[in-house]
Amino acid sequence: MTRHVRKIPYTKPSITELEVEYATDAARNGWGDHCYDYIYRFENAFKQYLGVKYAIATSSCTGALHMGMHALGIGPGDEVIMADTNWIATASPIVHLGATPVFVDILPDSWCVDPEQVEAAITSKTKAIVAVHLYGNLCEMDKLLAIGEHHGIPVIEDAAEAIGSIYYGKGAGSMGRFGAFSFHGTKTITTGEGGMFVTNDPDLYEYVLTLSNHGRMRGQLKQFWPDMVGFKYKMSNIQAAIGCAQIERIQLLTDLKRAIFLNYYKYLSGLPIRMNPEPKGCTNSYWMPTFVVNDGISLKRDELIEALKSKGVDARVFFWPLSSTSVGGRKAFEKNYLSESIHLRALNLPSHHELCRKDSSFVSSIVRSWIERHN
Ligand SMILES: *Cc1c(COP(=O)(O)O)cnc(C)c1O
């Protein structure tokens, strides 16, 4: 007899009849004259939700970043400063453009880029700063924007993990020269695969719109006439239909993420750990509940992941420092102490929208007894 193990996945989308209804409608009717209906509707709903002037739906966040960075003129010989602790998708467009990602260290509480290190890493080649709001946690945007302004360098926001996070009244992704979002199946809202480019800059919008359409300018009357070499990173109408349903449900979806985090926070209280912060003036949408054990506390991360897995719980490692991988780029300074150490002391906990209180209590009790037993 095999013992039944209840599986607790790390993430999975929240799909209701509404998503099915819209996607079905798009599959049935969204062709010919209607082939962009859901795309425009999704872009408009997204703009309204975030409070930005322009939005372009894309096939991924990576594509949105690639086009936006290209539009800012980032190219061979240029440098782009970003946190060493990151997902590869933020760095790969920089590398594809022939520029160099320059990795600096993170802050101990938010695990996001350290503004002081950003400023110290600026050279005559620096073309942009990327603020990645990691796991829903917010970068110190006031400082980063001031540094950018002072040096005449644009700040880009990668808000793939932070839809719903709010910084002094402004949505993550709405504050930089442009913002990029992801609707990959693991993210807070999904279209299967997909992304969004957002900006308040009309010229940048127009340029990225042209790039996103094989380099054909809006209003170009000649058919099949490219005005420049562009990209093909469009979202399909069927994906956008799912996105329309998700953005209608965004408040619920982010509320659920917050509730899941707060349950973990409660169940893990008293342990020598730090979890995602929510500083004054900020709302954290807690895409990924994460804990880091304090310095000197033993975690035995890989063994804990195995122990959780044996009980059906899918936990994940914290992002590796990209400078330790083979993606290229360089460190601004000799050591990124926190990026190089925190990932060994950290874990992402399951947080799909249907995770109930009992699940988070179960996961927390395994983590609690593990940490207590090994310290
Ligand atoms: C998921 C993610 C991306 C990439 O999103 P895609 O839609 O898969 O291209 C980029 N940046 C961060 C921080 C992410 O978490």
mmCIF file of C-alpha atoms and ligand atoms in Angstrom:
data_model
loop_
_atom_site.group_PDB
_atom_site.id
_atom_site.type_symbol
_atom_site.label_atom_id
_atom_site.label_comp_id
_atom_site.label_asym_id
_atom_site.label_seq_id
_atom_site.Cartn_x
_atom_site.Cartn_y
_atom_site.Cartn_z
ATOM 1 C CA MET A 1 0.000 0.000 0.000
ATOM 2 C CA THR A 2 1.390 3.409 -0.896
ATOM 3 C CA ARG A 3 0.886 6.174 1.569
ATOM 4 C CA HIS A 4 -1.050 9.081 0.117
ATOM 5 C CA VAL A 5 1.074 12.213 -0.051
ATOM 6 C CA ARG A 6 -0.800 15.431 -0.602
ATOM 7 C CA LYS A 7 1.113 17.477 -3.170
ATOM 8 C CA ILE A 8 1.640 21.134 -2.390
ATOM 9 C CA PRO A 9 2.922 22.793 -5.582
ATOM 10 C CA TYR A 10 5.145 25.834 -5.498
ATOM 11 C CA THR A 11 2.949 27.871 -7.820
ATOM 12 C CA LYS A 12 0.100 27.272 -10.225
ATOM 13 C CA PRO A 13 -2.297 29.623 -11.962
ATOM 14 C CA SER A 14 -5.752 30.466 -10.648
ATOM 15 C CA ILE A 15 -8.070 29.694 -13.566
ATOM 16 C CA THR A 16 -11.835 30.075 -13.253
ATOM 17 C CA GLU A 17 -14.805 29.888 -15.596
ATOM 18 C CA LEU A 18 -14.169 33.522 -16.509
ATOM 19 C CA GLU A 19 -10.759 32.749 -18.068
ATOM 20 C CA VAL A 20 -12.255 29.745 -19.860
ATOM 21 C CA GLU A 21 -15.161 31.800 -21.139
ATOM 22 C CA TYR A 22 -12.960 34.606 -22.520
ATOM 23 C CA ALA A 23 -10.428 32.213 -24.037
ATOM 24 C CA THR A 24 -13.213 30.220 -25.656
ATOM 25 C CA ASP A 25 -14.732 33.375 -27.074
ATOM 26 C CA ALA A 26 -11.338 34.421 -28.454
ATOM 27 C CA ALA A 27 -10.839 30.996 -30.031
ATOM 28 C CA ARG A 28 -14.302 31.070 -31.559
ATOM 29 C CA ASN A 29 -14.706 34.668 -32.588
ATOM 30 C CA GLY A 30 -11.400 36.460 -32.231
ATOM 31 C CA TRP A 31 -10.289 36.340 -35.828
ATOM 32 C CA GLY A 32 -10.383 38.653 -38.851
ATOM 33 C CA ASP A 33 -11.618 42.065 -37.766
ATOM 34 C CA HIS A 34 -11.645 40.908 -34.142
ATOM 35 C CA CYS A 35 -8.125 39.503 -33.946
ATOM 36 C CA TYR A 36 -6.870 42.318 -31.708
ATOM 37 C CA ASP A 37 -9.978 42.875 -29.566
ATOM 38 C CA TYR A 38 -8.755 41.124 -26.416
ATOM 39 C CA ILE A 39 -5.221 42.455 -26.871
ATOM 40 C CA TYR A 40 -6.415 46.088 -26.842
ATOM 41 C CA ARG A 41 -8.829 45.363 -24.027
ATOM 42 C CA PHE A 42 -6.096 43.747 -21.938
ATOM 43 C CA GLU A 43 -3.668 46.616 -22.601
ATOM 44 C CA ASN A 44 -6.315 49.168 -21.645
ATOM 45 C CA ALA A 45 -7.311 47.336 -18.478
ATOM 46 C CA PHE A 46 -3.665 46.962 -17.513
ATOM 47 C CA LYS A 47 -2.931 50.661 -18.075
ATOM 48 C CA GLN A 48 -5.889 51.591 -15.960
ATOM 49 C CA TYR A 49 -4.937 49.185 -13.183
ATOM 50 C CA LEU A 50 -1.353 50.414 -13.026
ATOM 51 C CA GLY A 51 -2.049 54.083 -13.716
ATOM 52 C CA VAL A 52 0.303 54.440 -16.699
ATOM 53 C CA LYS A 53 -0.234 56.075 -20.060
ATOM 54 C CA TYR A 54 0.958 53.341 -22.409
ATOM 55 C CA ALA A 55 1.078 49.554 -22.440
ATOM 56 C CA ILE A 56 2.102 47.016 -25.069
ATOM 57 C CA ALA A 57 1.264 43.335 -24.551
ATOM 58 C CA THR A 58 4.199 41.074 -25.372
ATOM 59 C CA SER A 59 4.975 37.385 -25.609
ATOM 60 C CA SER A 60 7.116 37.570 -22.459
ATOM 61 C CA CYS A 61 8.675 39.903 -19.940
ATOM 62 C CA THR A 62 12.049 39.074 -21.451
ATOM 63 C CA GLY A 63 10.785 40.323 -24.825
ATOM 64 C CA ALA A 64 9.444 43.522 -23.247
ATOM 65 C CA LEU A 65 12.829 44.145 -21.604
ATOM 66 C CA HIS A 66 14.689 43.363 -24.829
ATOM 67 C CA MET A 67 12.654 45.841 -26.877
ATOM 68 C CA GLY A 68 12.717 48.542 -24.204
ATOM 69 C CA MET A 69 16.469 48.261 -23.718
ATOM 70 C CA HIS A 70 17.024 48.305 -27.479
ATOM 71 C CA ALA A 71 14.836 51.405 -27.724
ATOM 72 C CA LEU A 72 16.962 53.133 -25.073
ATOM 73 C CA GLY A 73 19.927 52.605 -27.356
ATOM 74 C CA ILE A 74 21.707 50.018 -25.220
ATOM 75 C CA GLY A 75 24.287 48.280 -27.382
ATOM 76 C CA PRO A 76 27.851 46.985 -27.705
ATOM 77 C CA GLY A 77 30.270 48.465 -25.181
ATOM 78 C CA ASP A 78 27.534 49.728 -22.863
ATOM 79 C CA GLU A 79 27.037 48.703 -19.245
ATOM 80 C CA VAL A 80 23.776 48.109 -17.395
ATOM 81 C CA ILE A 81 23.824 47.933 -13.599
ATOM 82 C CA MET A 82 21.617 45.389 -11.831
ATOM 83 C CA ALA A 83 21.547 43.254 -8.703
ATOM 84 C CA ASP A 84 23.675 40.110 -8.715
ATOM 85 C CA THR A 85 20.807 38.167 -7.104
ATOM 86 C CA ASN A 86 18.443 37.776 -10.012
ATOM 87 C CA TRP A 87 16.690 35.595 -12.505
ATOM 88 C CA ILE A 88 18.584 35.251 -15.788
ATOM 89 C CA ALA A 89 15.738 36.852 -17.785
ATOM 90 C CA THR A 90 16.747 40.350 -16.665
ATOM 91 C CA ALA A 91 20.340 39.898 -17.803
ATOM 92 C CA SER A 92 19.908 38.001 -21.055
ATOM 93 C CA PRO A 93 18.480 40.925 -23.109
ATOM 94 C CA ILE A 94 21.483 43.023 -22.031
ATOM 95 C CA VAL A 95 23.838 40.294 -23.236
ATOM 96 C CA HIS A 96 21.900 39.843 -26.495
ATOM 97 C CA LEU A 97 22.251 43.578 -27.173
ATOM 98 C CA GLY A 98 26.020 43.233 -26.861
ATOM 99 C CA ALA A 99 26.154 45.198 -23.612
ATOM 100 C CA THR A 100 27.545 44.068 -20.255
ATOM 101 C CA PRO A 101 25.420 43.439 -17.155
ATOM 102 C CA VAL A 102 27.301 44.848 -14.175
ATOM 103 C CA PHE A 103 26.352 43.068 -10.972
ATOM 104 C CA VAL A 104 26.214 44.805 -7.616
ATOM 105 C CA ASP A 105 25.169 43.560 -4.202
ATOM 106 C CA ILE A 106 21.717 43.524 -2.646
ATOM 107 C CA LEU A 107 20.291 44.955 0.566
ATOM 108 C CA PRO A 108 19.980 42.605 3.556
ATOM 109 C CA ASP A 109 16.253 43.155 4.129
ATOM 110 C CA SER A 110 14.624 43.515 0.692
ATOM 111 C CA TRP A 111 17.156 41.370 -1.259
ATOM 112 C CA CYS A 112 16.860 44.061 -3.948
ATOM 113 C CA VAL A 113 19.662 46.127 -5.473
ATOM 114 C CA ASP A 114 21.684 48.336 -3.088
ATOM 115 C CA PRO A 115 21.390 51.970 -4.321
ATOM 116 C CA GLU A 116 24.756 52.984 -2.822
ATOM 117 C CA GLN A 117 26.483 50.234 -4.753
ATOM 118 C CA VAL A 118 24.610 51.247 -7.891
ATOM 119 C CA GLU A 119 25.913 54.779 -7.619
ATOM 120 C CA ALA A 120 29.452 53.579 -6.918
ATOM 121 C CA ALA A 121 29.343 51.296 -9.969
ATOM 122 C CA ILE A 122 28.447 54.027 -12.470
ATOM 123 C CA THR A 123 31.050 54.596 -15.184
ATOM 124 C CA SER A 124 31.086 56.584 -18.424
ATOM 125 C CA LYS A 125 29.728 53.457 -20.125
ATOM 126 C CA THR A 126 26.661 53.020 -17.889
ATOM 127 C CA LYS A 127 23.527 53.201 -20.041
ATOM 128 C CA ALA A 128 20.821 52.083 -17.577
ATOM 129 C CA ILE A 129 20.038 50.837 -14.083
ATOM 130 C CA VAL A 130 17.603 47.938 -13.690
ATOM 131 C CA ALA A 131 15.467 47.839 -10.550
ATOM 132 C CA VAL A 132 14.123 44.312 -10.091
ATOM 133 C CA HIS A 133 11.450 44.041 -7.409
ATOM 134 C CA LEU A 134 12.420 40.611 -6.129
ATOM 135 C CA TYR A 135 9.703 38.250 -4.890
ATOM 136 C CA GLY A 136 7.276 41.194 -4.631
ATOM 137 C CA ASN A 137 9.671 43.206 -2.426
ATOM 138 C CA LEU A 138 10.193 46.766 -3.574
ATOM 139 C CA CYS A 139 13.472 48.417 -4.556
ATOM 140 C CA GLU A 140 14.265 51.762 -2.948
ATOM 141 C CA MET A 141 12.891 53.623 -5.926
ATOM 142 C CA ASP A 142 13.288 57.146 -4.523
ATOM 143 C CA LYS A 143 17.035 56.637 -4.191
ATOM 144 C CA LEU A 144 17.437 54.841 -7.515
ATOM 145 C CA LEU A 145 15.436 57.456 -9.414
ATOM 146 C CA ALA A 146 17.455 60.258 -7.789
ATOM 147 C CA ILE A 147 20.722 58.552 -8.742
ATOM 148 C CA GLY A 148 19.446 58.038 -12.285
ATOM 149 C CA GLU A 149 18.384 61.645 -12.573
ATOM 150 C CA HIS A 150 21.625 62.974 -11.137
ATOM 151 C CA HIS A 151 23.712 60.988 -13.628
ATOM 152 C CA GLY A 152 21.310 61.215 -16.576
ATOM 153 C CA ILE A 153 20.812 57.438 -16.640
ATOM 154 C CA PRO A 154 17.372 55.838 -17.077
ATOM 155 C CA VAL A 155 16.022 53.476 -14.442
ATOM 156 C CA ILE A 156 14.208 50.426 -15.825
ATOM 157 C CA GLU A 157 11.795 48.478 -13.616
ATOM 158 C CA ASP A 158 11.534 44.727 -13.934
ATOM 159 C CA ALA A 159 8.231 44.190 -12.128
ATOM 160 C CA ALA A 160 7.773 40.592 -13.291
ATOM 161 C CA GLU A 161 7.444 39.473 -9.684
ATOM 162 C CA ALA A 162 5.753 42.515 -8.240
ATOM 163 C CA ILE A 163 2.395 43.155 -9.839
ATOM 164 C CA GLY A 164 0.277 44.641 -7.052
ATOM 165 C CA SER A 165 3.185 45.932 -4.963
ATOM 166 C CA ILE A 166 2.810 49.624 -4.180
ATOM 167 C CA TYR A 167 5.521 52.158 -3.372
ATOM 168 C CA TYR A 168 4.183 55.341 -1.773
ATOM 169 C CA GLY A 169 1.008 55.187 -3.826
ATOM 170 C CA LYS A 170 2.677 54.133 -7.074
ATOM 171 C CA GLY A 171 2.453 50.662 -8.557
ATOM 172 C CA ALA A 172 5.644 48.667 -9.068
ATOM 173 C CA GLY A 173 6.573 49.031 -12.726
ATOM 174 C CA SER A 174 5.042 52.501 -13.144
ATOM 175 C CA MET A 175 7.936 54.606 -11.857
ATOM 176 C CA GLY A 176 10.906 53.987 -14.150
ATOM 177 C CA ARG A 177 11.515 55.089 -17.757
ATOM 178 C CA PHE A 178 9.707 51.883 -18.577
ATOM 179 C CA GLY A 179 8.460 48.824 -16.706
ATOM 180 C CA ALA A 180 8.150 45.175 -17.709
ATOM 181 C CA PHE A 181 5.800 42.502 -16.363
ATOM 182 C CA SER A 182 5.586 38.723 -16.788
ATOM 183 C CA PHE A 183 2.505 36.548 -17.118
ATOM 184 C CA HIS A 184 4.399 33.270 -17.102
ATOM 185 C CA GLY A 185 2.444 30.461 -15.477
ATOM 186 C CA THR A 186 4.269 30.884 -12.168
ATOM 187 C CA LYS A 187 3.516 34.572 -11.759
ATOM 188 C CA THR A 188 0.692 36.255 -9.813
ATOM 189 C CA ILE A 189 -1.401 36.669 -12.960
ATOM 190 C CA THR A 190 -0.847 34.566 -16.039
ATOM 191 C CA THR A 191 -1.598 34.263 -19.727
ATOM 192 C CA GLY A 192 0.348 30.988 -20.006
ATOM 193 C CA GLU A 193 3.302 32.895 -21.397
ATOM 194 C CA GLY A 194 3.201 36.636 -21.822
ATOM 195 C CA GLY A 195 4.361 40.031 -20.686
ATOM 196 C CA MET A 196 3.673 43.755 -20.752
ATOM 197 C CA PHE A 197 5.771 46.773 -21.606
ATOM 198 C CA VAL A 198 4.588 49.960 -19.865
ATOM 199 C CA THR A 199 5.763 53.563 -19.959
ATOM 200 C CA ASN A 200 4.594 57.151 -19.564
ATOM 201 C CA ASP A 201 6.993 58.373 -22.255
ATOM 202 C CA PRO A 202 5.115 58.911 -25.563
ATOM 203 C CA ASP A 203 8.229 58.763 -27.759
ATOM 204 C CA LEU A 204 9.515 55.589 -26.141
ATOM 205 C CA TYR A 205 6.054 54.041 -26.501
ATOM 206 C CA GLU A 206 5.875 54.877 -30.186
ATOM 207 C CA TYR A 207 9.346 53.489 -30.787
ATOM 208 C CA VAL A 208 8.699 50.210 -28.936
ATOM 209 C CA LEU A 209 5.341 49.870 -30.688
ATOM 210 C CA THR A 210 7.162 50.063 -34.014
ATOM 211 C CA LEU A 211 9.821 47.616 -32.854
ATOM 212 C CA SER A 212 7.133 45.196 -31.665
ATOM 213 C CA ASN A 213 5.510 45.174 -35.081
ATOM 214 C CA HIS A 214 8.487 44.028 -37.163
ATOM 215 C CA GLY A 215 9.709 47.591 -37.342
ATOM 216 C CA ARG A 216 6.631 48.873 -39.169
ATOM 217 C CA MET A 217 5.603 52.347 -38.035
ATOM 218 C CA ARG A 218 2.055 53.117 -37.122
ATOM 219 C CA GLY A 219 0.486 55.006 -40.016
ATOM 220 C CA GLN A 220 2.897 53.578 -42.562
ATOM 221 C CA LEU A 221 0.708 53.279 -45.659
ATOM 222 C CA LYS A 222 2.997 51.044 -47.697
ATOM 223 C CA GLN A 223 2.113 47.420 -47.041
ATOM 224 C CA PHE A 224 4.804 45.020 -45.821
ATOM 225 C CA TRP A 225 7.155 47.963 -45.465
ATOM 226 C CA PRO A 226 9.560 47.791 -42.514
ATOM 227 C CA ASP A 227 10.873 51.153 -41.360
ATOM 228 C CA MET A 228 13.578 49.469 -39.275
ATOM 229 C CA VAL A 229 14.608 46.032 -38.092
ATOM 230 C CA GLY A 230 12.200 45.178 -35.309
ATOM 231 C CA PHE A 231 11.253 42.258 -33.124
ATOM 232 C CA LYS A 232 8.389 39.807 -32.984
ATOM 233 C CA TYR A 233 7.335 39.627 -29.362
ATOM 234 C CA LYS A 234 3.568 39.913 -29.659
ATOM 235 C CA MET A 235 0.945 38.412 -27.419
ATOM 236 C CA SER A 236 -1.846 36.467 -29.119
ATOM 237 C CA ASN A 237 -5.511 37.423 -28.794
ATOM 238 C CA ILE A 238 -6.258 34.117 -27.029
ATOM 239 C CA GLN A 239 -3.565 34.753 -24.418
ATOM 240 C CA ALA A 240 -4.853 38.303 -23.973
ATOM 241 C CA ALA A 241 -8.366 36.924 -23.384
ATOM 242 C CA ILE A 242 -7.045 34.977 -20.403
ATOM 243 C CA GLY A 243 -5.201 38.118 -19.316
ATOM 244 C CA CYS A 244 -8.456 40.119 -19.401
ATOM 245 C CA ALA A 245 -10.037 37.689 -16.963
ATOM 246 C CA GLN A 246 -6.960 37.689 -14.722
ATOM 247 C CA ILE A 247 -6.752 41.483 -14.548
ATOM 248 C CA GLU A 248 -10.455 41.616 -13.643
ATOM 249 C CA ARG A 249 -9.595 39.298 -10.728
ATOM 250 C CA ILE A 250 -6.306 40.983 -9.788
ATOM 251 C CA GLN A 251 -7.487 42.353 -6.464
ATOM 252 C CA LEU A 252 -8.553 38.916 -5.290
ATOM 253 C CA LEU A 253 -5.372 37.294 -6.620
ATOM 254 C CA THR A 254 -3.076 39.741 -4.836
ATOM 255 C CA ASP A 255 -5.207 39.584 -1.669
ATOM 256 C CA LEU A 256 -4.765 35.807 -1.668
ATOM 257 C CA LYS A 257 -0.989 36.174 -2.030
ATOM 258 C CA ARG A 258 -0.938 38.543 0.920
ATOM 259 C CA ALA A 259 -3.045 36.233 3.045
ATOM 260 C CA ILE A 260 -0.787 33.274 2.235
ATOM 261 C CA PHE A 261 2.306 35.235 3.202
ATOM 262 C CA LEU A 262 0.757 36.470 6.431
ATOM 263 C CA ASN A 263 -0.121 32.921 7.422
ATOM 264 C CA TYR A 264 3.478 31.822 6.912
ATOM 265 C CA TYR A 265 4.658 34.879 8.803
ATOM 266 C CA LYS A 266 2.480 33.891 11.732
ATOM 267 C CA TYR A 267 3.316 30.181 11.662
ATOM 268 C CA LEU A 268 7.064 30.825 11.392
ATOM 269 C CA SER A 269 7.182 33.544 14.042
ATOM 270 C CA GLY A 270 9.884 33.267 16.683
ATOM 271 C CA LEU A 271 12.353 31.499 14.390
ATOM 272 C CA PRO A 272 15.746 33.160 13.733
ATOM 273 C CA ILE A 273 14.734 34.180 10.202
ATOM 274 C CA ARG A 274 13.832 37.172 8.057
ATOM 275 C CA MET A 275 10.954 37.127 5.612
ATOM 276 C CA ASN A 276 9.828 39.485 2.818
ATOM 277 C CA PRO A 277 9.647 42.977 4.347
ATOM 278 C CA GLU A 278 6.924 45.557 4.024
ATOM 279 C CA PRO A 279 8.539 48.876 4.918
ATOM 280 C CA LYS A 280 6.624 52.031 5.746
ATOM 281 C CA GLY A 281 4.849 53.479 2.718
ATOM 282 C CA CYS A 282 4.925 50.176 0.851
ATOM 283 C CA THR A 283 2.484 47.376 0.112
ATOM 284 C CA ASN A 284 4.141 44.065 -0.691
ATOM 285 C CA SER A 285 2.198 41.774 -3.043
ATOM 286 C CA TYR A 286 4.316 38.866 -1.753
ATOM 287 C CA TRP A 287 4.598 36.952 -5.017
ATOM 288 C CA MET A 288 6.930 34.507 -3.327
ATOM 289 C CA PRO A 289 6.991 34.011 0.449
ATOM 290 C CA THR A 290 10.665 33.578 1.264
ATOM 291 C CA PHE A 291 12.686 33.188 4.411
ATOM 292 C CA VAL A 292 16.393 33.681 5.109
ATOM 293 C CA VAL A 293 17.891 32.245 8.281
ATOM 294 C CA ASN A 294 20.014 34.640 10.309
ATOM 295 C CA ASP A 295 23.784 34.601 10.083
ATOM 296 C CA GLY A 296 25.221 31.664 12.005
ATOM 297 C CA ILE A 297 22.025 29.605 11.823
ATOM 298 C CA SER A 298 22.333 26.311 9.984
ATOM 299 C CA LEU A 299 19.748 25.619 7.274
ATOM 300 C CA LYS A 300 21.170 22.670 5.297
ATOM 301 C CA ARG A 301 19.150 23.996 2.415
ATOM 302 C CA ASP A 302 19.371 21.117 -0.035
ATOM 303 C CA GLU A 303 18.551 18.535 2.630
ATOM 304 C CA LEU A 304 15.574 20.585 3.769
ATOM 305 C CA ILE A 305 14.293 20.770 0.187
ATOM 306 C CA GLU A 306 14.554 16.976 0.018
ATOM 307 C CA ALA A 307 12.795 16.591 3.370
ATOM 308 C CA LEU A 308 9.969 18.832 2.160
ATOM 309 C CA LYS A 309 9.772 16.989 -1.148
ATOM 310 C CA SER A 310 9.384 13.657 0.655
ATOM 311 C CA LYS A 311 6.261 15.136 2.253
ATOM 312 C CA GLY A 312 4.882 16.395 -1.064
ATOM 313 C CA VAL A 313 5.993 19.997 -0.556
ATOM 314 C CA ASP A 314 7.594 21.788 -3.470
ATOM 315 C CA ALA A 315 10.040 24.405 -2.147
ATOM 316 C CA ARG A 316 12.589 26.205 -4.286
ATOM 317 C CA VAL A 317 16.054 27.688 -3.964
ATOM 318 C CA PHE A 318 16.584 31.428 -3.766
ATOM 319 C CA PHE A 319 18.134 32.946 -6.917
ATOM 320 C CA TRP A 320 21.815 32.258 -7.421
ATOM 321 C CA PRO A 321 24.151 35.219 -7.872
ATOM 322 C CA LEU A 322 24.280 35.565 -11.660
ATOM 323 C CA SER A 323 28.007 36.350 -11.422
ATOM 324 C CA SER A 324 28.528 32.750 -10.279
ATOM 325 C CA THR A 325 26.928 31.420 -13.482
ATOM 326 C CA SER A 326 28.190 31.418 -17.052
ATOM 327 C CA VAL A 327 25.839 34.130 -18.355
ATOM 328 C CA GLY A 328 28.571 36.724 -18.750
ATOM 329 C CA GLY A 329 28.721 40.193 -17.323
ATOM 330 C CA ARG A 330 30.970 41.266 -14.522
ATOM 331 C CA LYS A 331 30.854 42.202 -10.877
ATOM 332 C CA ALA A 332 31.283 45.907 -10.182
ATOM 333 C CA PHE A 333 33.315 45.160 -7.071
ATOM 334 C CA GLU A 334 35.362 42.231 -5.887
ATOM 335 C CA LYS A 335 32.719 40.686 -3.684
ATOM 336 C CA ASN A 336 28.938 40.785 -3.488
ATOM 337 C CA TYR A 337 28.833 39.526 0.086
ATOM 338 C CA LEU A 338 25.071 39.233 0.467
ATOM 339 C CA SER A 339 24.304 37.908 -3.013
ATOM 340 C CA GLU A 340 26.985 35.294 -2.513
ATOM 341 C CA SER A 341 25.790 34.150 0.897
ATOM 342 C CA ILE A 342 22.051 34.714 1.290
ATOM 343 C CA HIS A 343 20.967 32.147 -1.280
ATOM 344 C CA LEU A 344 22.558 29.406 0.814
ATOM 345 C CA ARG A 345 20.477 30.444 3.806
ATOM 346 C CA ALA A 346 17.144 30.939 2.046
ATOM 347 C CA LEU A 347 14.152 29.131 0.629
ATOM 348 C CA ASN A 348 11.009 30.034 -1.369
ATOM 349 C CA LEU A 349 7.844 28.507 0.067
ATOM 350 C CA PRO A 350 4.848 27.279 -1.955
ATOM 351 C CA SER A 351 2.342 30.067 -2.544
ATOM 352 C CA HIS A 352 -0.178 29.154 -5.228
ATOM 353 C CA HIS A 353 -3.493 30.946 -4.800
ATOM 354 C CA GLU A 354 -5.402 27.947 -3.470
ATOM 355 C CA LEU A 355 -2.880 27.151 -0.758
ATOM 356 C CA CYS A 356 -4.989 26.951 2.368
ATOM 357 C CA ARG A 357 -4.186 27.734 5.980
ATOM 358 C CA LYS A 358 -3.728 24.041 6.705
ATOM 359 C CA ASP A 359 -1.131 23.762 3.930
ATOM 360 C CA SER A 360 0.905 26.715 5.150
ATOM 361 C CA SER A 361 0.695 25.436 8.714
ATOM 362 C CA PHE A 362 1.897 22.003 7.554
ATOM 363 C CA VAL A 363 4.809 23.461 5.555
ATOM 364 C CA SER A 364 5.728 25.802 8.412
ATOM 365 C CA SER A 365 5.781 23.003 10.973
ATOM 366 C CA ILE A 366 8.284 21.052 8.857
ATOM 367 C CA VAL A 367 10.489 24.138 8.493
ATOM 368 C CA ARG A 368 10.204 24.979 12.181
ATOM 369 C CA SER A 369 11.150 21.550 13.463
ATOM 370 C CA TRP A 370 13.963 21.328 10.906
ATOM 371 C CA ILE A 371 15.550 24.623 11.996
ATOM 372 C CA GLU A 372 15.106 23.792 15.675
ATOM 373 C CA ARG A 373 16.599 20.331 15.220
ATOM 374 C CA HIS A 374 19.682 21.604 13.368
ATOM 375 C CA ASN A 375 20.534 24.474 15.672
HETATM 376 C C1 LIG B 1 9.747 35.634 -14.539
HETATM 377 C C2 LIG B 1 10.726 36.755 -14.599
HETATM 378 C C3 LIG B 1 11.151 37.314 -15.804
HETATM 379 C C4 LIG B 1 10.849 36.703 -17.130
HETATM 380 O O1 LIG B 1 9.555 36.631 -17.474
HETATM 381 P P1 LIG B 1 9.165 35.873 -18.827
HETATM 382 O O2 LIG B 1 7.763 36.309 -19.050
HETATM 383 O O3 LIG B 1 9.337 34.421 -18.551
HETATM 384 O O4 LIG B 1 10.090 36.359 -19.891
HETATM 385 C C5 LIG B 1 11.967 38.431 -15.785
HETATM 386 N N1 LIG B 1 12.375 38.960 -14.630
HETATM 387 C C6 LIG B 1 12.029 38.438 -13.447
HETATM 388 C C7 LIG B 1 12.502 39.098 -12.207
HETATM 389 C C8 LIG B 1 11.211 37.315 -13.391
HETATM 390 O O5 LIG B 1 10.884 36.774 -12.217
#
